[in-house]
JSON list of C-alpha atoms in Angstrom, two decimals:
[
{"chain": "W", "resi": 28, "resn": "MET", "atom": "CA", "xyz": [0.00, 0.00, 0.00]},
{"chain": "W", "resi": 29, "resn": "SER", "atom": "CA", "xyz": [1.38, 3.42, -0.94]},
{"chain": "W", "resi": 30, "resn": "VAL", "atom": "CA", "xyz": [1.89, 6.31, 1.48]},
{"chain": "W", "resi": 31, "resn": "LEU", "atom": "CA", "xyz": [-0.93, 8.20, -0.23]},
{"chain": "W", "resi": 32, "resn": "ASP", "atom": "CA", "xyz": [-3.28, 5.22, 0.16]},
{"chain": "W", "resi": 33, "resn": "ILE", "atom": "CA", "xyz": [-2.47, 5.06, 3.88]},
{"chain": "W", "resi": 34, "resn": "LYS", "atom": "CA", "xyz": [-3.27, 8.76, 4.23]},
{"chain": "W", "resi": 35, "resn": "LEU", "atom": "CA", "xyz": [-6.47, 8.50, 2.19]},
{"chain": "W", "resi": 36, "resn": "ASP", "atom": "CA", "xyz": [-7.61, 5.60, 4.36]},
{"chain": "W", "resi": 37, "resn": "ARG", "atom": "CA", "xyz": [-6.96, 7.64, 7.49]},
{"chain": "W", "resi": 38, "resn": "SER", "atom": "CA", "xyz": [-8.85, 10.56, 5.99]},
{"chain": "W", "resi": 39, "resn": "PHE", "atom": "CA", "xyz": [-11.74, 8.26, 5.13]},
{"chain": "W", "resi": 40, "resn": "ASP", "atom": "CA", "xyz": [-11.80, 7.05, 8.73]},
{"chain": "W", "resi": 41, "resn": "VAL", "atom": "CA", "xyz": [-11.94, 10.56, 10.20]},
{"chain": "W", "resi": 42, "resn": "PHE", "atom": "CA", "xyz": [-14.74, 11.59, 7.82]},
{"chain": "W", "resi": 43, "resn": "ASP", "atom": "CA", "xyz": [-16.72, 8.39, 8.55]},
{"chain": "W", "resi": 44, "resn": "SER", "atom": "CA", "xyz": [-18.31, 9.81, 11.72]},
{"chain": "W", "resi": 45, "resn": "ASP", "atom": "CA", "xyz": [-20.45, 6.79, 12.49]},
{"chain": "W", "resi": 46, "resn": "GLY", "atom": "CA", "xyz": [-17.72, 4.26, 11.63]},
{"chain": "W", "resi": 47, "resn": "ASP", "atom": "CA", "xyz": [-19.91, 2.15, 9.34]},
{"chain": "W", "resi": 48, "resn": "GLY", "atom": "CA", "xyz": [-17.37, 2.01, 6.50]},
{"chain": "W", "resi": 49, "resn": "ARG", "atom": "CA", "xyz": [-19.40, 4.28, 4.21]},
{"chain": "W", "resi": 50, "resn": "LEU", "atom": "CA", "xyz": [-19.33, 8.04, 3.85]},
{"chain": "W", "resi": 51, "resn": "GLN", "atom": "CA", "xyz": [-22.64, 9.79, 3.63]},
{"chain": "W", "resi": 52, "resn": "LYS", "atom": "CA", "xyz": [-23.50, 13.47, 3.78]},
{"chain": "W", "resi": 53, "resn": "SER", "atom": "CA", "xyz": [-24.65, 13.04, 7.37]},
{"chain": "W", "resi": 54, "resn": "ASP", "atom": "CA", "xyz": [-21.17, 11.74, 8.33]},
{"chain": "W", "resi": 55, "resn": "VAL", "atom": "CA", "xyz": [-19.43, 14.76, 6.89]},
{"chain": "W", "resi": 56, "resn": "ILE", "atom": "CA", "xyz": [-21.85, 17.32, 8.34]},
{"chain": "W", "resi": 57, "resn": "ALA", "atom": "CA", "xyz": [-21.76, 15.60, 11.73]},
{"chain": "W", "resi": 58, "resn": "LEU", "atom": "CA", "xyz": [-18.13, 16.68, 12.05]},
{"chain": "W", "resi": 59, "resn": "SER", "atom": "CA", "xyz": [-19.26, 20.28, 12.52]},
{"chain": "W", "resi": 60, "resn": "ASP", "atom": "CA", "xyz": [-21.74, 19.23, 15.19]},
{"chain": "W", "resi": 61, "resn": "LYS", "atom": "CA", "xyz": [-19.05, 17.25, 17.01]},
{"chain": "W", "resi": 62, "resn": "LEU", "atom": "CA", "xyz": [-16.82, 20.30, 16.99]},
{"chain": "W", "resi": 63, "resn": "ALA", "atom": "CA", "xyz": [-19.61, 22.58, 18.25]},
{"chain": "W", "resi": 64, "resn": "GLU", "atom": "CA", "xyz": [-20.33, 20.18, 21.09]},
{"chain": "W", "resi": 65, "resn": "SER", "atom": "CA", "xyz": [-16.66, 19.82, 21.96]},
{"chain": "W", "resi": 66, "resn": "LEU", "atom": "CA", "xyz": [-16.09, 23.59, 22.02]},
{"chain": "W", "resi": 67, "resn": "GLY", "atom": "CA", "xyz": [-19.36, 24.28, 23.85]},
{"chain": "W", "resi": 68, "resn": "LEU", "atom": "CA", "xyz": [-20.74, 26.27, 20.93]},
{"chain": "W", "resi": 69, "resn": "ALA", "atom": "CA", "xyz": [-24.31, 26.62, 19.76]},
{"chain": "W", "resi": 70, "resn": "PRO", "atom": "CA", "xyz": [-24.98, 24.82, 16.45]},
{"chain": "W", "resi": 71, "resn": "ASP", "atom": "CA", "xyz": [-25.40, 28.21, 14.71]},
{"chain": "W", "resi": 72, "resn": "ALA", "atom": "CA", "xyz": [-21.81, 29.09, 15.60]},
{"chain": "W", "resi": 73, "resn": "VAL", "atom": "CA", "xyz": [-20.52, 26.39, 13.24]},
{"chain": "W", "resi": 74, "resn": "ALA", "atom": "CA", "xyz": [-22.82, 27.29, 10.34]},
{"chain": "W", "resi": 75, "resn": "GLY", "atom": "CA", "xyz": [-19.88, 28.36, 8.15]},
{"chain": "W", "resi": 76, "resn": "LEU", "atom": "CA", "xyz": [-18.07, 25.09, 8.74]},
{"chain": "W", "resi": 77, "resn": "ARG", "atom": "CA", "xyz": [-21.28, 23.11, 8.24]},
{"chain": "W", "resi": 78, "resn": "GLY", "atom": "CA", "xyz": [-21.88, 24.93, 4.95]},
{"chain": "W", "resi": 79, "resn": "SER", "atom": "CA", "xyz": [-18.35, 24.30, 3.69]},
{"chain": "W", "resi": 80, "resn": "LEU", "atom": "CA", "xyz": [-18.62, 20.61, 4.62]},
{"chain": "W", "resi": 81, "resn": "ALA", "atom": "CA", "xyz": [-21.98, 20.35, 2.84]},
{"chain": "W", "resi": 82, "resn": "ASP", "atom": "CA", "xyz": [-20.43, 21.98, -0.23]},
{"chain": "W", "resi": 83, "resn": "LEU", "atom": "CA", "xyz": [-17.49, 19.57, -0.08]},
{"chain": "W", "resi": 84, "resn": "TRP", "atom": "CA", "xyz": [-19.95, 16.66, 0.03]},
{"chain": "W", "resi": 85, "resn": "ASP", "atom": "CA", "xyz": [-22.23, 17.99, -2.73]},
{"chain": "W", "resi": 86, "resn": "THR", "atom": "CA", "xyz": [-19.47, 18.88, -5.16]},
{"chain": "W", "resi": 87, "resn": "VAL", "atom": "CA", "xyz": [-16.76, 16.32, -4.42]},
{"chain": "W", "resi": 88, "resn": "PHE", "atom": "CA", "xyz": [-17.64, 13.37, -2.18]},
{"chain": "W", "resi": 89, "resn": "GLN", "atom": "CA", "xyz": [-21.10, 12.63, -3.61]},
{"chain": "W", "resi": 90, "resn": "LYS", "atom": "CA", "xyz": [-19.58, 12.30, -7.08]},
{"chain": "W", "resi": 91, "resn": "MET", "atom": "CA", "xyz": [-17.30, 9.55, -5.73]},
{"chain": "W", "resi": 92, "resn": "ASP", "atom": "CA", "xyz": [-20.31, 7.25, -5.35]},
{"chain": "W", "resi": 93, "resn": "ARG", "atom": "CA", "xyz": [-19.59, 5.24, -8.49]},
{"chain": "W", "resi": 94, "resn": "ASN", "atom": "CA", "xyz": [-22.18, 2.53, -7.89]},
{"chain": "W", "resi": 95, "resn": "ASP", "atom": "CA", "xyz": [-24.86, 5.11, -7.02]},
{"chain": "W", "resi": 96, "resn": "ASP", "atom": "CA", "xyz": [-25.82, 3.42, -3.74]},
{"chain": "W", "resi": 97, "resn": "GLY", "atom": "CA", "xyz": [-26.03, 6.67, -1.75]},
{"chain": "W", "resi": 98, "resn": "GLY", "atom": "CA", "xyz": [-22.68, 6.31, 0.00]},
{"chain": "W", "resi": 99, "resn": "VAL", "atom": "CA", "xyz": [-18.97, 6.25, -0.69]},
{"chain": "W", "resi": 100, "resn": "ASP", "atom": "CA", "xyz": [-16.98, 3.22, 0.39]},
{"chain": "W", "resi": 101, "resn": "ARG", "atom": "CA", "xyz": [-13.24, 3.21, 1.08]},
{"chain": "W", "resi": 102, "resn": "GLN", "atom": "CA", "xyz": [-12.27, 1.99, -2.42]},
{"chain": "W", "resi": 103, "resn": "GLU", "atom": "CA", "xyz": [-14.47, 4.58, -4.16]},
{"chain": "W", "resi": 104, "resn": "PHE", "atom": "CA", "xyz": [-13.01, 7.29, -1.93]},
{"chain": "W", "resi": 105, "resn": "ARG", "atom": "CA", "xyz": [-9.42, 6.28, -2.56]},
{"chain": "W", "resi": 106, "resn": "ALA", "atom": "CA", "xyz": [-9.76, 5.90, -6.34]},
{"chain": "W", "resi": 107, "resn": "SER", "atom": "CA", "xyz": [-11.88, 9.01, -6.85]},
{"chain": "W", "resi": 108, "resn": "PHE", "atom": "CA", "xyz": [-9.80, 11.22, -4.59]},
{"chain": "W", "resi": 109, "resn": "ARG", "atom": "CA", "xyz": [-6.67, 10.32, -6.52]},
{"chain": "W", "resi": 110, "resn": "ALA", "atom": "CA", "xyz": [-8.40, 11.14, -9.82]},
{"chain": "W", "resi": 111, "resn": "ARG", "atom": "CA", "xyz": [-9.82, 14.42, -8.56]},
{"chain": "W", "resi": 112, "resn": "ILE", "atom": "CA", "xyz": [-6.50, 15.54, -7.11]},
{"chain": "W", "resi": 113, "resn": "VAL", "atom": "CA", "xyz": [-4.78, 15.01, -10.43]},
{"chain": "W", "resi": 114, "resn": "THR", "atom": "CA", "xyz": [-7.35, 16.98, -12.40]},
{"chain": "W", "resi": 115, "resn": "ASP", "atom": "CA", "xyz": [-8.55, 19.25, -9.58]},
{"chain": "W", "resi": 116, "resn": "GLN", "atom": "CA", "xyz": [-12.09, 18.56, -10.73]},
{"chain": "W", "resi": 117, "resn": "ASN", "atom": "CA", "xyz": [-14.72, 20.76, -9.14]},
{"chain": "W", "resi": 118, "resn": "ARG", "atom": "CA", "xyz": [-11.98, 23.02, -7.73]},
{"chain": "W", "resi": 119, "resn": "ILE", "atom": "CA", "xyz": [-11.40, 20.59, -4.87]},
{"chain": "W", "resi": 120, "resn": "TRP", "atom": "CA", "xyz": [-8.58, 22.65, -3.34]},
{"chain": "W", "resi": 121, "resn": "GLU", "atom": "CA", "xyz": [-10.76, 25.74, -3.15]},
{"chain": "W", "resi": 122, "resn": "ARG", "atom": "CA", "xyz": [-13.39, 23.75, -1.29]},
{"chain": "W", "resi": 123, "resn": "ILE", "atom": "CA", "xyz": [-10.86, 22.14, 1.04]},
{"chain": "W", "resi": 124, "resn": "ARG", "atom": "CA", "xyz": [-9.33, 25.57, 1.72]},
{"chain": "W", "resi": 125, "resn": "ASN", "atom": "CA", "xyz": [-12.80, 26.99, 2.48]},
{"chain": "W", "resi": 126, "resn": "MET", "atom": "CA", "xyz": [-13.43, 24.18, 4.93]},
{"chain": "W", "resi": 127, "resn": "SER", "atom": "CA", "xyz": [-9.98, 24.65, 6.46]},
{"chain": "W", "resi": 128, "resn": "ASN", "atom": "CA", "xyz": [-10.50, 28.40, 6.85]},
{"chain": "W", "resi": 129, "resn": "ALA", "atom": "CA", "xyz": [-13.92, 27.95, 8.48]},
{"chain": "W", "resi": 130, "resn": "TRP", "atom": "CA", "xyz": [-12.42, 25.32, 10.79]},
{"chain": "W", "resi": 131, "resn": "THR", "atom": "CA", "xyz": [-9.45, 27.56, 11.66]},
{"chain": "W", "resi": 132, "resn": "GLU", "atom": "CA", "xyz": [-11.70, 30.54, 12.34]},
{"chain": "W", "resi": 133, "resn": "LEU", "atom": "CA", "xyz": [-13.66, 28.53, 14.91]},
{"chain": "W", "resi": 134, "resn": "GLY", "atom": "CA", "xyz": [-10.52, 27.56, 16.78]},
{"chain": "W", "resi": 135, "resn": "ASP", "atom": "CA", "xyz": [-8.76, 30.92, 16.65]},
{"chain": "W", "resi": 136, "resn": "HIS", "atom": "CA", "xyz": [-9.98, 32.15, 20.03]},
{"chain": "W", "resi": 137, "resn": "ASP", "atom": "CA", "xyz": [-7.74, 35.22, 20.22]},
{"chain": "W", "resi": 138, "resn": "GLY", "atom": "CA", "xyz": [-8.50, 36.30, 16.63]},
{"chain": "W", "resi": 139, "resn": "ASP", "atom": "CA", "xyz": [-4.87, 36.57, 15.53]},
{"chain": "W", "resi": 140, "resn": "GLY", "atom": "CA", "xyz": [-5.37, 34.41, 12.42]},
{"chain": "W", "resi": 141, "resn": "MET", "atom": "CA", "xyz": [-3.12, 31.71, 13.86]},
{"chain": "W", "resi": 142, "resn": "LEU", "atom": "CA", "xyz": [-3.71, 28.51, 15.80]},
{"chain": "W", "resi": 143, "resn": "SER", "atom": "CA", "xyz": [-1.74, 27.86, 18.94]},
{"chain": "W", "resi": 144, "resn": "ARG", "atom": "CA", "xyz": [-0.94, 24.29, 19.96]},
{"chain": "W", "resi": 145, "resn": "GLU", "atom": "CA", "xyz": [-3.91, 24.31, 22.33]},
{"chain": "W", "resi": 146, "resn": "GLU", "atom": "CA", "xyz": [-6.28, 25.70, 19.69]},
{"chain": "W", "resi": 147, "resn": "TYR", "atom": "CA", "xyz": [-5.14, 23.18, 17.07]},
{"chain": "W", "resi": 148, "resn": "THR", "atom": "CA", "xyz": [-5.36, 20.26, 19.48]},
{"chain": "W", "resi": 149, "resn": "SER", "atom": "CA", "xyz": [-8.81, 21.34, 20.60]},
{"chain": "W", "resi": 150, "resn": "LEU", "atom": "CA", "xyz": [-10.02, 21.52, 16.99]},
{"chain": "W", "resi": 151, "resn": "LEU", "atom": "CA", "xyz": [-8.61, 18.17, 15.87]},
{"chain": "W", "resi": 152, "resn": "HIS", "atom": "CA", "xyz": [-9.78, 16.40, 18.98]},
{"chain": "W", "resi": 153, "resn": "GLY", "atom": "CA", "xyz": [-13.20, 18.04, 18.89]},
{"chain": "W", "resi": 154, "resn": "MET", "atom": "CA", "xyz": [-13.94, 17.47, 15.23]},
{"chain": "W", "resi": 155, "resn": "PHE", "atom": "CA", "xyz": [-12.27, 14.14, 14.57]},
{"chain": "W", "resi": 156, "resn": "ARG", "atom": "CA", "xyz": [-12.02, 12.69, 18.10]},
{"chain": "W", "resi": 157, "resn": "LEU", "atom": "CA", "xyz": [-8.30, 12.13, 17.70]},
{"chain": "W", "resi": 158, "resn": "PRO", "atom": "CA", "xyz": [-6.33, 11.56, 20.92]},
{"chain": "W", "resi": 159, "resn": "HIS", "atom": "CA", "xyz": [-4.69, 14.69, 22.35]},
{"chain": "W", "resi": 160, "resn": "VAL", "atom": "CA", "xyz": [-1.21, 13.16, 22.06]},
{"chain": "W", "resi": 161, "resn": "THR", "atom": "CA", "xyz": [-1.81, 12.54, 18.34]},
{"chain": "W", "resi": 162, "resn": "CYS", "atom": "CA", "xyz": [-2.87, 16.17, 17.87]},
{"chain": "W", "resi": 163, "resn": "ASP", "atom": "CA", "xyz": [0.14, 17.43, 19.81]},
{"chain": "W", "resi": 164, "resn": "ASP", "atom": "CA", "xyz": [2.51, 15.37, 17.67]},
{"chain": "W", "resi": 165, "resn": "ALA", "atom": "CA", "xyz": [0.81, 16.62, 14.50]},
{"chain": "W", "resi": 166, "resn": "PHE", "atom": "CA", "xyz": [1.23, 20.23, 15.64]},
{"chain": "W", "resi": 167, "resn": "ASN", "atom": "CA", "xyz": [4.95, 19.73, 16.24]},
{"chain": "W", "resi": 168, "resn": "ARG", "atom": "CA", "xyz": [5.42, 18.42, 12.69]},
{"chain": "W", "resi": 169, "resn": "LEU", "atom": "CA", "xyz": [3.26, 21.04, 10.98]},
{"chain": "W", "resi": 170, "resn": "ASP", "atom": "CA", "xyz": [4.73, 24.12, 12.64]},
{"chain": "W", "resi": 171, "resn": "ALA", "atom": "CA", "xyz": [7.11, 24.73, 9.72]},
{"chain": "W", "resi": 172, "resn": "ASP", "atom": "CA", "xyz": [8.70, 27.91, 11.06]},
{"chain": "W", "resi": 173, "resn": "GLY", "atom": "CA", "xyz": [8.81, 26.74, 14.70]},
{"chain": "W", "resi": 174, "resn": "ASP", "atom": "CA", "xyz": [7.02, 29.80, 16.05]},
{"chain": "W", "resi": 175, "resn": "GLY", "atom": "CA", "xyz": [4.55, 27.81, 18.15]},
{"chain": "W", "resi": 176, "resn": "GLN", "atom": "CA", "xyz": [1.64, 28.82, 15.92]},
{"chain": "W", "resi": 177, "resn": "LEU", "atom": "CA", "xyz": [0.06, 27.48, 12.74]},
{"chain": "W", "resi": 178, "resn": "SER", "atom": "CA", "xyz": [-0.93, 30.01, 10.12]},
{"chain": "W", "resi": 179, "resn": "ARG", "atom": "CA", "xyz": [-3.72, 29.43, 7.62]},
{"chain": "W", "resi": 180, "resn": "ASP", "atom": "CA", "xyz": [-1.02, 29.01, 4.98]},
{"chain": "W", "resi": 181, "resn": "GLU", "atom": "CA", "xyz": [0.77, 26.35, 7.04]},
{"chain": "W", "resi": 182, "resn": "ILE", "atom": "CA", "xyz": [-2.52, 24.51, 7.55]},
{"chain": "W", "resi": 183, "resn": "SER", "atom": "CA", "xyz": [-3.55, 24.74, 3.87]},
{"chain": "W", "resi": 184, "resn": "SER", "atom": "CA", "xyz": [-0.09, 23.70, 2.74]},
{"chain": "W", "resi": 185, "resn": "ALA", "atom": "CA", "xyz": [-0.12, 20.74, 5.12]},
{"chain": "W", "resi": 186, "resn": "MET", "atom": "CA", "xyz": [-3.55, 19.65, 3.92]},
{"chain": "W", "resi": 187, "resn": "LYS", "atom": "CA", "xyz": [-2.52, 19.82, 0.28]},
{"chain": "W", "resi": 188, "resn": "GLU", "atom": "CA", "xyz": [0.65, 17.87, 1.01]},
{"chain": "W", "resi": 189, "resn": "TYR", "atom": "CA", "xyz": [-1.35, 15.32, 2.99]},
{"chain": "W", "resi": 190, "resn": "TYR", "atom": "CA", "xyz": [-3.62, 14.61, 0.03]},
{"chain": "W", "resi": 191, "resn": "THR", "atom": "CA", "xyz": [-0.96, 14.63, -2.69]},
{"chain": "W", "resi": 192, "resn": "SER", "atom": "CA", "xyz": [2.50, 13.63, -1.45]},
{"chain": "W", "resi": 193, "resn": "GLU", "atom": "CA", "xyz": [3.88, 10.12, -1.85]},
{"chain": "W", "resi": 194, "resn": "ASN", "atom": "CA", "xyz": [6.97, 11.17, 0.15]},
{"chain": "W", "resi": 195, "resn": "HIS", "atom": "CA", "xyz": [6.82, 9.33, 3.48]},
{"chain": "W", "resi": 196, "resn": "SER", "atom": "CA", "xyz": [8.72, 12.10, 5.28]},
{"chain": "W", "resi": 197, "resn": "ALA", "atom": "CA", "xyz": [6.60, 15.02, 4.02]},
{"chain": "W", "resi": 198, "resn": "ARG", "atom": "CA", "xyz": [5.60, 17.36, 6.84]},
{"chain": "W", "resi": 199, "resn": "GLY", "atom": "CA", "xyz": [1.93, 17.48, 5.81]},
{"chain": "W", "resi": 200, "resn": "ASN", "atom": "CA", "xyz": [1.61, 13.71, 6.18]},
{"chain": "W", "resi": 201, "resn": "HIS", "atom": "CA", "xyz": [1.17, 14.30, 9.89]},
{"chain": "W", "resi": 202, "resn": "PHE", "atom": "CA", "xyz": [-1.99, 16.40, 9.63]},
{"chain": "W", "resi": 203, "resn": "PHE", "atom": "CA", "xyz": [-4.02, 13.68, 11.38]},
{"chain": "W", "resi": 204, "resn": "GLY", "atom": "CA", "xyz": [-1.04, 12.41, 13.39]},
{"chain": "W", "resi": 205, "resn": "ARG", "atom": "CA", "xyz": [1.86, 10.10, 12.72]},
{"chain": "W", "resi": 206, "resn": "LEU", "atom": "CA", "xyz": [1.48, 7.60, 9.88]}
]
């Protein structure tokens, strides 16, 4: 299995909110509700994130359902994501960046446009239920300039590298923790 396949499988797992092995729109949107609950926010406070996740589903993930059964299984996700990355169909990076920006905005408690270690860990744990130690390790790897903060550019760059790089040592590979 390639490095990219390992990362795509991990991504599939974090998007599969109910763990049933199939992605559905409700799985993807539920991530915003998990984050709202974790951060003690009203559901309206995550409307921007919910909207960007719905857009990501409607324009990207739903089209991965090759057998038209209403869900996306792991193989469909892996094969389709690879194809979409190569062609950037449906402006996938724009949609991922929109989701990333909405996510970052929710976690940026001091409004400085950056995420501290605590803010990043709180977001990853809250939205994807990843262990705190995994989030902490991810932060250490993603903080490219070592300033103790993650900028939107560092986050977007890491996400793009996560979904495209076959290099096992690429910094962005650690977005959801160590491979």
